[in-house]
């Protein structure tokens, strides 16, 4: 399931571009949060939907600070003990298991989770990435999934031809999973999931780089 140079070149569509774009690391390509949001001084994070659906109780995420210069907002997802810097104009909620952020038009959706690899029946982050990629391909006919290890030890999974969900806007989607192992416990990690229309996949990878480069994880 893990990309080699030849495998990436052979993988149709976006995977070839991914191989060239990541070079074993995520890169924002010079884009900033200004390129992904709407300047509203952070007001969108205190209004909007209370629930995304599924009957899950959710609450607004705590805003820690606003950076007008970069048009970004720092939030704390207490349920997963993660801080994220996100574009202005988005919204964010959380429940007991995950933090969720999304554009108001529902084209882009970000989820941050904690992962217990033992609970998931795998031995470590690499095993988790390979197993999840294979499982999604088996359960979702037509979806392509491949994974690669990045220079920092995290694992990037790319899913293509993903049907849009009932709450998503736009056409078919590309979804990125970034699996980040804990530096203190090889049996634990964080999963960052970013989904968006396939037509915006290249920019989505740059957005994932921006978000994860500015992410703070409490590993305790």
Short mmCIF file of N, CA, C and O in Angstrom, two decimals, residues 108-215:
data_model
loop_
_atom_site.label_atom_id
_atom_site.label_comp_id
_atom_site.label_asym_id
_atom_site.label_seq_id
_atom_site.Cartn_x
_atom_site.Cartn_y
_atom_site.Cartn_z
N UNK A 108 -15.20 22.05 2.08
CA UNK A 108 -13.99 21.55 2.74
C UNK A 108 -14.34 21.16 4.16
O UNK A 108 -15.00 21.92 4.88
N UNK A 109 -13.89 19.98 4.58
CA UNK A 109 -14.18 19.50 5.93
C UNK A 109 -12.91 18.90 6.53
O UNK A 109 -12.23 18.10 5.90
N UNK A 110 -12.61 19.28 7.76
CA UNK A 110 -11.44 18.80 8.48
C UNK A 110 -11.88 18.13 9.77
O UNK A 110 -12.73 18.66 10.48
N UNK A 111 -11.30 16.96 10.07
CA UNK A 111 -11.61 16.26 11.33
C UNK A 111 -10.29 15.86 11.98
O UNK A 111 -9.37 15.38 11.31
N UNK A 112 -10.17 16.05 13.28
CA UNK A 112 -9.00 15.60 14.03
C UNK A 112 -9.47 14.60 15.07
O UNK A 112 -10.45 14.82 15.78
N UNK A 113 -8.75 13.48 15.13
CA UNK A 113 -9.10 12.38 16.01
C UNK A 113 -7.87 11.93 16.80
O UNK A 113 -6.75 12.13 16.36
N UNK A 114 -8.11 11.26 17.92
CA UNK A 114 -7.08 10.49 18.61
C UNK A 114 -7.20 9.03 18.18
O UNK A 114 -8.32 8.53 18.01
N UNK A 115 -6.09 8.35 18.01
CA UNK A 115 -6.11 6.95 17.58
C UNK A 115 -5.34 6.09 18.57
O UNK A 115 -4.19 6.41 18.92
N UNK A 116 -5.97 5.03 19.01
CA UNK A 116 -5.34 4.01 19.84
C UNK A 116 -5.09 2.81 18.92
O UNK A 116 -6.02 2.11 18.54
N UNK A 117 -3.83 2.60 18.52
CA UNK A 117 -3.54 1.57 17.53
C UNK A 117 -3.86 0.16 18.04
O UNK A 117 -4.30 -0.69 17.28
N UNK A 118 -3.66 -0.07 19.32
CA UNK A 118 -4.00 -1.37 19.88
C UNK A 118 -5.50 -1.62 19.78
O UNK A 118 -5.94 -2.71 19.39
N UNK A 119 -6.28 -0.62 20.11
CA UNK A 119 -7.73 -0.74 20.01
C UNK A 119 -8.16 -1.01 18.57
O UNK A 119 -9.11 -1.75 18.31
N UNK A 120 -7.46 -0.40 17.62
CA UNK A 120 -7.79 -0.59 16.20
C UNK A 120 -7.28 -1.92 15.66
O UNK A 120 -7.52 -2.25 14.49
N UNK A 121 -6.56 -2.68 16.47
CA UNK A 121 -6.10 -3.99 16.06
C UNK A 121 -4.85 -3.97 15.20
O UNK A 121 -4.60 -4.92 14.44
N UNK A 122 -4.06 -2.89 15.31
CA UNK A 122 -2.81 -2.79 14.54
C UNK A 122 -1.67 -2.50 15.50
O UNK A 122 -1.88 -2.12 16.65
N UNK A 123 -0.44 -2.68 15.01
CA UNK A 123 0.70 -2.56 15.92
C UNK A 123 1.29 -1.17 16.01
O UNK A 123 1.91 -0.82 17.02
N UNK A 124 1.13 -0.35 14.95
CA UNK A 124 1.73 0.98 14.98
C UNK A 124 1.11 1.84 13.88
O UNK A 124 0.18 1.41 13.18
N UNK A 125 1.63 3.08 13.71
CA UNK A 125 1.07 4.00 12.73
C UNK A 125 1.18 3.48 11.31
O UNK A 125 0.26 3.64 10.50
N UNK A 126 2.29 2.86 10.97
CA UNK A 126 2.48 2.35 9.62
C UNK A 126 1.48 1.24 9.31
O UNK A 126 0.87 1.21 8.23
N UNK A 127 1.30 0.34 10.27
CA UNK A 127 0.34 -0.75 10.09
C UNK A 127 -1.08 -0.19 9.97
O UNK A 127 -1.89 -0.67 9.17
N UNK A 128 -1.38 0.84 10.75
CA UNK A 128 -2.70 1.47 10.71
C UNK A 128 -2.96 2.08 9.33
O UNK A 128 -4.03 1.90 8.74
N UNK A 129 -1.97 2.83 8.80
CA UNK A 129 -2.14 3.48 7.51
C UNK A 129 -2.37 2.46 6.40
O UNK A 129 -3.26 2.61 5.56
N UNK A 130 -1.56 1.40 6.38
CA UNK A 130 -1.69 0.37 5.35
C UNK A 130 -3.02 -0.36 5.47
O UNK A 130 -3.70 -0.62 4.47
N UNK A 131 -3.41 -0.68 6.70
CA UNK A 131 -4.65 -1.41 6.92
C UNK A 131 -5.86 -0.57 6.53
O UNK A 131 -6.80 -1.06 5.88
N UNK A 132 -5.85 0.71 6.89
CA UNK A 132 -6.99 1.57 6.58
C UNK A 132 -7.12 1.78 5.08
O UNK A 132 -8.22 1.73 4.53
N UNK A 133 -6.00 2.00 4.39
CA UNK A 133 -6.05 2.18 2.94
C UNK A 133 -6.63 0.95 2.27
O UNK A 133 -7.50 1.05 1.39
N UNK A 134 -6.18 -0.22 2.68
CA UNK A 134 -6.69 -1.46 2.10
C UNK A 134 -8.15 -1.69 2.43
O UNK A 134 -8.93 -2.15 1.58
N UNK A 135 -8.55 -1.35 3.64
CA UNK A 135 -9.93 -1.56 4.07
C UNK A 135 -10.89 -0.67 3.29
O UNK A 135 -11.97 -1.11 2.87
N UNK A 136 -10.51 0.59 3.09
CA UNK A 136 -11.38 1.51 2.36
C UNK A 136 -11.54 1.04 0.92
O UNK A 136 -12.64 1.06 0.35
N UNK A 137 -10.46 0.60 0.29
CA UNK A 137 -10.55 0.11 -1.09
C UNK A 137 -11.47 -1.11 -1.18
O UNK A 137 -12.22 -1.26 -2.14
N UNK A 138 -11.41 -1.98 -0.17
CA UNK A 138 -12.23 -3.19 -0.18
C UNK A 138 -13.71 -2.87 0.05
O UNK A 138 -14.60 -3.50 -0.55
N UNK A 139 -13.98 -1.88 0.91
CA UNK A 139 -15.37 -1.60 1.28
C UNK A 139 -16.05 -0.60 0.35
O UNK A 139 -17.27 -0.54 0.30
N UNK A 140 -15.25 0.19 -0.36
CA UNK A 140 -15.82 1.24 -1.21
C UNK A 140 -15.36 1.03 -2.65
O UNK A 140 -14.36 1.62 -3.08
N UNK A 141 -16.02 0.17 -3.41
CA UNK A 141 -15.62 -0.08 -4.80
C UNK A 141 -15.50 1.22 -5.60
O UNK A 141 -16.36 2.10 -5.51
N UNK A 142 -14.42 1.34 -6.35
CA UNK A 142 -14.19 2.53 -7.14
C UNK A 142 -13.29 3.54 -6.48
O UNK A 142 -12.70 4.41 -7.15
N UNK A 143 -13.16 3.49 -5.15
CA UNK A 143 -12.27 4.40 -4.43
C UNK A 143 -10.84 3.88 -4.53
O UNK A 143 -10.57 2.71 -4.25
N UNK A 144 -9.93 4.75 -4.92
CA UNK A 144 -8.51 4.41 -4.95
C UNK A 144 -7.85 4.95 -3.69
O UNK A 144 -8.15 6.07 -3.26
N UNK A 145 -6.95 4.18 -3.11
CA UNK A 145 -6.28 4.61 -1.88
C UNK A 145 -4.84 4.15 -1.90
O UNK A 145 -4.55 2.99 -2.19
N UNK A 146 -3.94 5.08 -1.60
CA UNK A 146 -2.53 4.74 -1.45
C UNK A 146 -1.94 5.56 -0.32
O UNK A 146 -2.43 6.64 0.01
N UNK A 147 -0.89 5.03 0.28
CA UNK A 147 -0.27 5.68 1.44
C UNK A 147 1.22 5.81 1.21
O UNK A 147 1.84 5.03 0.48
N UNK A 148 1.80 6.81 1.86
CA UNK A 148 3.24 6.96 1.82
C UNK A 148 3.75 7.50 3.16
O UNK A 148 3.03 8.24 3.85
N UNK A 149 4.96 7.13 3.49
CA UNK A 149 5.59 7.64 4.70
C UNK A 149 6.30 8.94 4.38
O UNK A 149 7.02 9.04 3.39
N UNK A 150 6.09 9.94 5.23
CA UNK A 150 6.74 11.23 5.04
C UNK A 150 8.00 11.32 5.87
O UNK A 150 8.26 10.51 6.76
N UNK A 151 8.76 12.34 5.56
CA UNK A 151 10.09 12.50 6.17
C UNK A 151 10.04 12.61 7.69
O UNK A 151 10.96 12.18 8.39
N UNK A 152 8.95 13.20 8.21
CA UNK A 152 8.85 13.42 9.66
C UNK A 152 8.33 12.20 10.41
O UNK A 152 8.11 12.25 11.62
N UNK A 153 8.10 11.09 9.69
CA UNK A 153 7.62 9.88 10.35
C UNK A 153 6.11 9.70 10.33
O UNK A 153 5.60 8.66 10.77
N UNK A 154 5.38 10.68 9.82
CA UNK A 154 3.94 10.55 9.69
C UNK A 154 3.61 9.80 8.39
O UNK A 154 4.50 9.56 7.56
N UNK A 155 2.35 9.43 8.23
CA UNK A 155 1.92 8.66 7.07
C UNK A 155 0.74 9.35 6.40
O UNK A 155 -0.25 9.67 7.07
N UNK A 156 0.85 9.59 5.12
CA UNK A 156 -0.19 10.26 4.36
C UNK A 156 -0.92 9.23 3.50
O UNK A 156 -0.30 8.50 2.73
N UNK A 157 -2.24 9.17 3.64
CA UNK A 157 -3.09 8.32 2.81
C UNK A 157 -3.92 9.23 1.92
O UNK A 157 -4.50 10.22 2.40
N UNK A 158 -4.00 8.92 0.64
CA UNK A 158 -4.80 9.68 -0.31
C UNK A 158 -5.90 8.77 -0.85
O UNK A 158 -5.62 7.68 -1.34
N UNK A 159 -7.14 9.23 -0.75
CA UNK A 159 -8.29 8.51 -1.29
C UNK A 159 -8.86 9.33 -2.45
O UNK A 159 -9.16 10.52 -2.28
N UNK A 160 -9.01 8.71 -3.60
CA UNK A 160 -9.60 9.39 -4.76
C UNK A 160 -10.92 8.72 -5.15
O UNK A 160 -11.18 7.58 -4.77
N UNK A 161 -11.71 9.47 -5.92
CA UNK A 161 -13.02 8.98 -6.39
C UNK A 161 -13.95 8.69 -5.22
O UNK A 161 -14.72 7.73 -5.24
N UNK A 162 -13.90 9.52 -4.20
CA UNK A 162 -14.76 9.34 -3.03
C UNK A 162 -16.09 10.05 -3.28
O UNK A 162 -16.11 11.26 -3.55
N UNK A 163 -17.22 9.34 -3.19
CA UNK A 163 -18.52 10.01 -3.39
C UNK A 163 -18.74 11.05 -2.30
O UNK A 163 -18.34 10.88 -1.15
N UNK A 164 -19.35 12.15 -2.67
CA UNK A 164 -19.63 13.18 -1.66
C UNK A 164 -20.70 12.70 -0.70
O UNK A 164 -21.61 11.97 -1.07
N UNK A 165 -20.56 13.09 0.55
CA UNK A 165 -21.51 12.72 1.57
C UNK A 165 -22.73 13.62 1.55
O UNK A 165 -22.77 14.64 0.85
N UNK A 166 -23.74 13.29 2.34
CA UNK A 166 -24.98 14.08 2.36
C UNK A 166 -24.79 15.51 2.82
O UNK A 166 -25.60 16.38 2.48
N UNK A 167 -23.72 15.78 3.59
CA UNK A 167 -23.49 17.14 4.08
C UNK A 167 -22.44 17.88 3.26
O UNK A 167 -22.12 19.03 3.57
N UNK A 168 -21.88 17.23 2.23
CA UNK A 168 -20.83 17.83 1.43
C UNK A 168 -21.41 18.56 0.22
O UNK A 168 -22.46 18.17 -0.30
N UNK A 169 -20.72 19.59 -0.25
CA UNK A 169 -21.09 20.24 -1.50
C UNK A 169 -19.97 20.01 -2.50
O UNK A 169 -18.86 19.66 -2.15
N UNK A 170 -20.27 20.22 -3.79
CA UNK A 170 -19.29 19.92 -4.83
C UNK A 170 -19.46 18.50 -5.33
O UNK A 170 -20.35 17.77 -4.89
N UNK A 171 -18.63 18.10 -6.27
CA UNK A 171 -18.72 16.78 -6.87
C UNK A 171 -17.92 15.74 -6.12
O UNK A 171 -17.76 15.84 -4.90
N UNK A 172 -17.42 14.72 -6.84
CA UNK A 172 -16.60 13.68 -6.21
C UNK A 172 -15.44 14.30 -5.43
O UNK A 172 -14.91 15.35 -5.79
N UNK A 173 -15.01 13.59 -4.38
CA UNK A 173 -14.06 14.20 -3.46
C UNK A 173 -12.75 13.44 -3.39
O UNK A 173 -12.68 12.23 -3.68
N UNK A 174 -11.75 14.17 -2.98
CA UNK A 174 -10.47 13.58 -2.58
C UNK A 174 -10.34 13.77 -1.07
O UNK A 174 -10.66 14.84 -0.55
N UNK A 175 -9.90 12.73 -0.39
CA UNK A 175 -9.75 12.79 1.06
C UNK A 175 -8.31 12.44 1.42
O UNK A 175 -7.74 11.49 0.90
N UNK A 176 -7.75 13.24 2.31
CA UNK A 176 -6.41 12.98 2.83
C UNK A 176 -6.51 12.56 4.29
O UNK A 176 -7.21 13.19 5.07
N UNK A 177 -5.81 11.51 4.66
CA UNK A 177 -5.60 11.13 6.05
C UNK A 177 -4.12 11.32 6.38
O UNK A 177 -3.26 10.77 5.67
N UNK A 178 -3.82 12.06 7.42
CA UNK A 178 -2.45 12.17 7.91
C UNK A 178 -2.39 11.50 9.28
O UNK A 178 -3.06 11.94 10.21
N UNK A 179 -1.64 10.42 9.38
CA UNK A 179 -1.49 9.67 10.62
C UNK A 179 -0.20 10.10 11.29
O UNK A 179 0.89 9.90 10.74
N UNK A 180 -0.31 10.68 12.48
CA UNK A 180 0.85 11.22 13.20
C UNK A 180 1.08 10.39 14.45
O UNK A 180 0.28 10.43 15.38
N UNK A 181 2.15 9.61 14.50
CA UNK A 181 2.40 8.80 15.70
C UNK A 181 2.87 9.66 16.87
O UNK A 181 3.55 10.67 16.67
N UNK A 182 2.52 9.26 18.06
CA UNK A 182 2.98 9.96 19.25
C UNK A 182 4.48 9.75 19.44
O UNK A 182 4.97 8.62 19.31
N UNK A 183 5.23 10.81 19.76
CA UNK A 183 6.66 10.64 20.02
C UNK A 183 6.93 9.95 21.35
O UNK A 183 8.06 9.54 21.61
N UNK A 184 5.89 9.79 22.18
CA UNK A 184 6.06 9.20 23.50
C UNK A 184 5.52 7.77 23.59
O UNK A 184 5.91 7.02 24.48
N UNK A 185 4.61 7.45 22.69
CA UNK A 185 3.94 6.14 22.77
C UNK A 185 3.65 5.63 21.37
O UNK A 185 2.76 6.16 20.69
N UNK A 186 4.37 4.61 20.90
CA UNK A 186 4.15 4.11 19.53
C UNK A 186 2.78 3.49 19.32
O UNK A 186 2.40 3.21 18.18
N UNK A 187 2.03 3.28 20.40
CA UNK A 187 0.71 2.69 20.29
C UNK A 187 -0.39 3.74 20.17
O UNK A 187 -1.57 3.41 20.11
N UNK A 188 -0.01 5.03 20.12
CA UNK A 188 -0.99 6.10 20.07
C UNK A 188 -0.62 7.09 18.98
O UNK A 188 0.53 7.19 18.56
N UNK A 189 -1.62 7.83 18.52
CA UNK A 189 -1.36 8.82 17.49
C UNK A 189 -2.54 9.74 17.29
O UNK A 189 -3.56 9.66 17.99
N UNK A 190 -2.40 10.62 16.32
CA UNK A 190 -3.46 11.55 15.93
C UNK A 190 -3.73 11.36 14.44
O UNK A 190 -2.80 11.17 13.66
N UNK A 191 -4.99 11.40 14.08
CA UNK A 191 -5.40 11.30 12.68
C UNK A 191 -6.04 12.61 12.27
O UNK A 191 -6.98 13.08 12.90
N UNK A 192 -5.51 13.22 11.21
CA UNK A 192 -6.07 14.44 10.63
C UNK A 192 -6.67 14.07 9.29
O UNK A 192 -5.97 13.57 8.41
N UNK A 193 -7.97 14.30 9.11
CA UNK A 193 -8.67 13.96 7.88
C UNK A 193 -9.17 15.23 7.21
O UNK A 193 -9.86 16.03 7.84
N UNK A 194 -8.80 15.42 5.95
CA UNK A 194 -9.24 16.59 5.19
C UNK A 194 -9.89 16.12 3.90
O UNK A 194 -9.28 15.39 3.11
N UNK A 195 -11.15 16.51 3.68
CA UNK A 195 -11.87 16.14 2.48
C UNK A 195 -12.35 17.37 1.74
O UNK A 195 -12.76 18.36 2.36
N UNK A 196 -12.30 17.32 0.40
CA UNK A 196 -12.71 18.45 -0.42
C UNK A 196 -12.95 17.98 -1.85
O UNK A 196 -12.55 16.87 -2.22
N UNK A 197 -13.60 18.78 -2.69
CA UNK A 197 -13.83 18.35 -4.07
C UNK A 197 -12.52 18.02 -4.78
O UNK A 197 -11.50 18.68 -4.58
N UNK A 198 -12.57 16.99 -5.61
CA UNK A 198 -11.37 16.54 -6.32
C UNK A 198 -10.75 17.66 -7.14
O UNK A 198 -9.52 17.72 -7.31
N UNK A 199 -11.56 18.56 -7.65
CA UNK A 199 -11.03 19.67 -8.45
C UNK A 199 -10.13 20.59 -7.63
O UNK A 199 -9.37 21.37 -8.20
N UNK A 200 -10.20 20.50 -6.31
CA UNK A 200 -9.39 21.35 -5.44
C UNK A 200 -8.34 20.56 -4.68
O UNK A 200 -7.77 21.03 -3.70
N UNK A 201 -8.04 19.34 -5.14
CA UNK A 201 -7.18 18.43 -4.39
C UNK A 201 -5.78 18.99 -4.19
O UNK A 201 -5.20 18.86 -3.10
N UNK A 202 -5.19 19.57 -5.21
CA UNK A 202 -3.82 20.08 -5.07
C UNK A 202 -3.74 21.17 -4.02
O UNK A 202 -2.84 21.18 -3.17
N UNK A 203 -4.68 22.09 -4.04
CA UNK A 203 -4.72 23.14 -3.01
C UNK A 203 -5.03 22.53 -1.64
O UNK A 203 -4.56 23.03 -0.62
N UNK A 204 -5.82 21.47 -1.62
CA UNK A 204 -6.12 20.82 -0.35
C UNK A 204 -4.89 20.27 0.32
O UNK A 204 -4.75 20.34 1.55
N UNK A 205 -3.99 19.73 -0.47
CA UNK A 205 -2.75 19.20 0.09
C UNK A 205 -1.91 20.33 0.68
O UNK A 205 -1.28 20.18 1.73
N UNK A 206 -1.93 21.49 0.04
CA UNK A 206 -1.21 22.65 0.57
C UNK A 206 -1.88 23.16 1.84
O UNK A 206 -1.19 23.57 2.79
N UNK A 207 -3.21 23.11 1.88
CA UNK A 207 -3.92 23.50 3.10
C UNK A 207 -3.59 22.55 4.24
O UNK A 207 -3.39 23.00 5.38
N UNK A 208 -3.54 21.27 3.95
CA UNK A 208 -3.17 20.29 4.99
C UNK A 208 -1.79 20.59 5.55
O UNK A 208 -1.56 20.48 6.76
N UNK A 209 -0.88 20.98 4.69
CA UNK A 209 0.46 21.36 5.15
C UNK A 209 0.40 22.55 6.09
O UNK A 209 1.01 22.56 7.17
N UNK A 210 -0.34 23.58 5.71
CA UNK A 210 -0.48 24.77 6.56
C UNK A 210 -1.03 24.43 7.92
O UNK A 210 -0.52 24.87 8.96
N UNK A 211 -2.10 23.65 7.93
CA UNK A 211 -2.77 23.33 9.19
C UNK A 211 -1.88 22.48 10.09
O UNK A 211 -1.75 22.76 11.29
N UNK A 212 -1.25 21.46 9.54
CA UNK A 212 -0.45 20.57 10.39
C UNK A 212 0.85 21.22 10.83
O UNK A 212 1.36 20.90 11.91
N UNK A 213 1.38 22.13 10.04
CA UNK A 213 2.60 22.84 10.45
C UNK A 213 2.35 23.75 11.64
O UNK A 213 3.27 24.08 12.40
N UNK A 214 1.11 24.19 11.80
CA UNK A 214 0.77 25.10 12.89
C UNK A 214 -0.04 24.41 13.99
O UNK A 214 -0.59 25.07 14.86
N UNK A 215 -0.08 23.08 13.97
CA UNK A 215 -0.86 22.31 14.94
C UNK A 215 -0.06 22.05 16.21
O UNK A 215 1.14 21.80 16.15
#
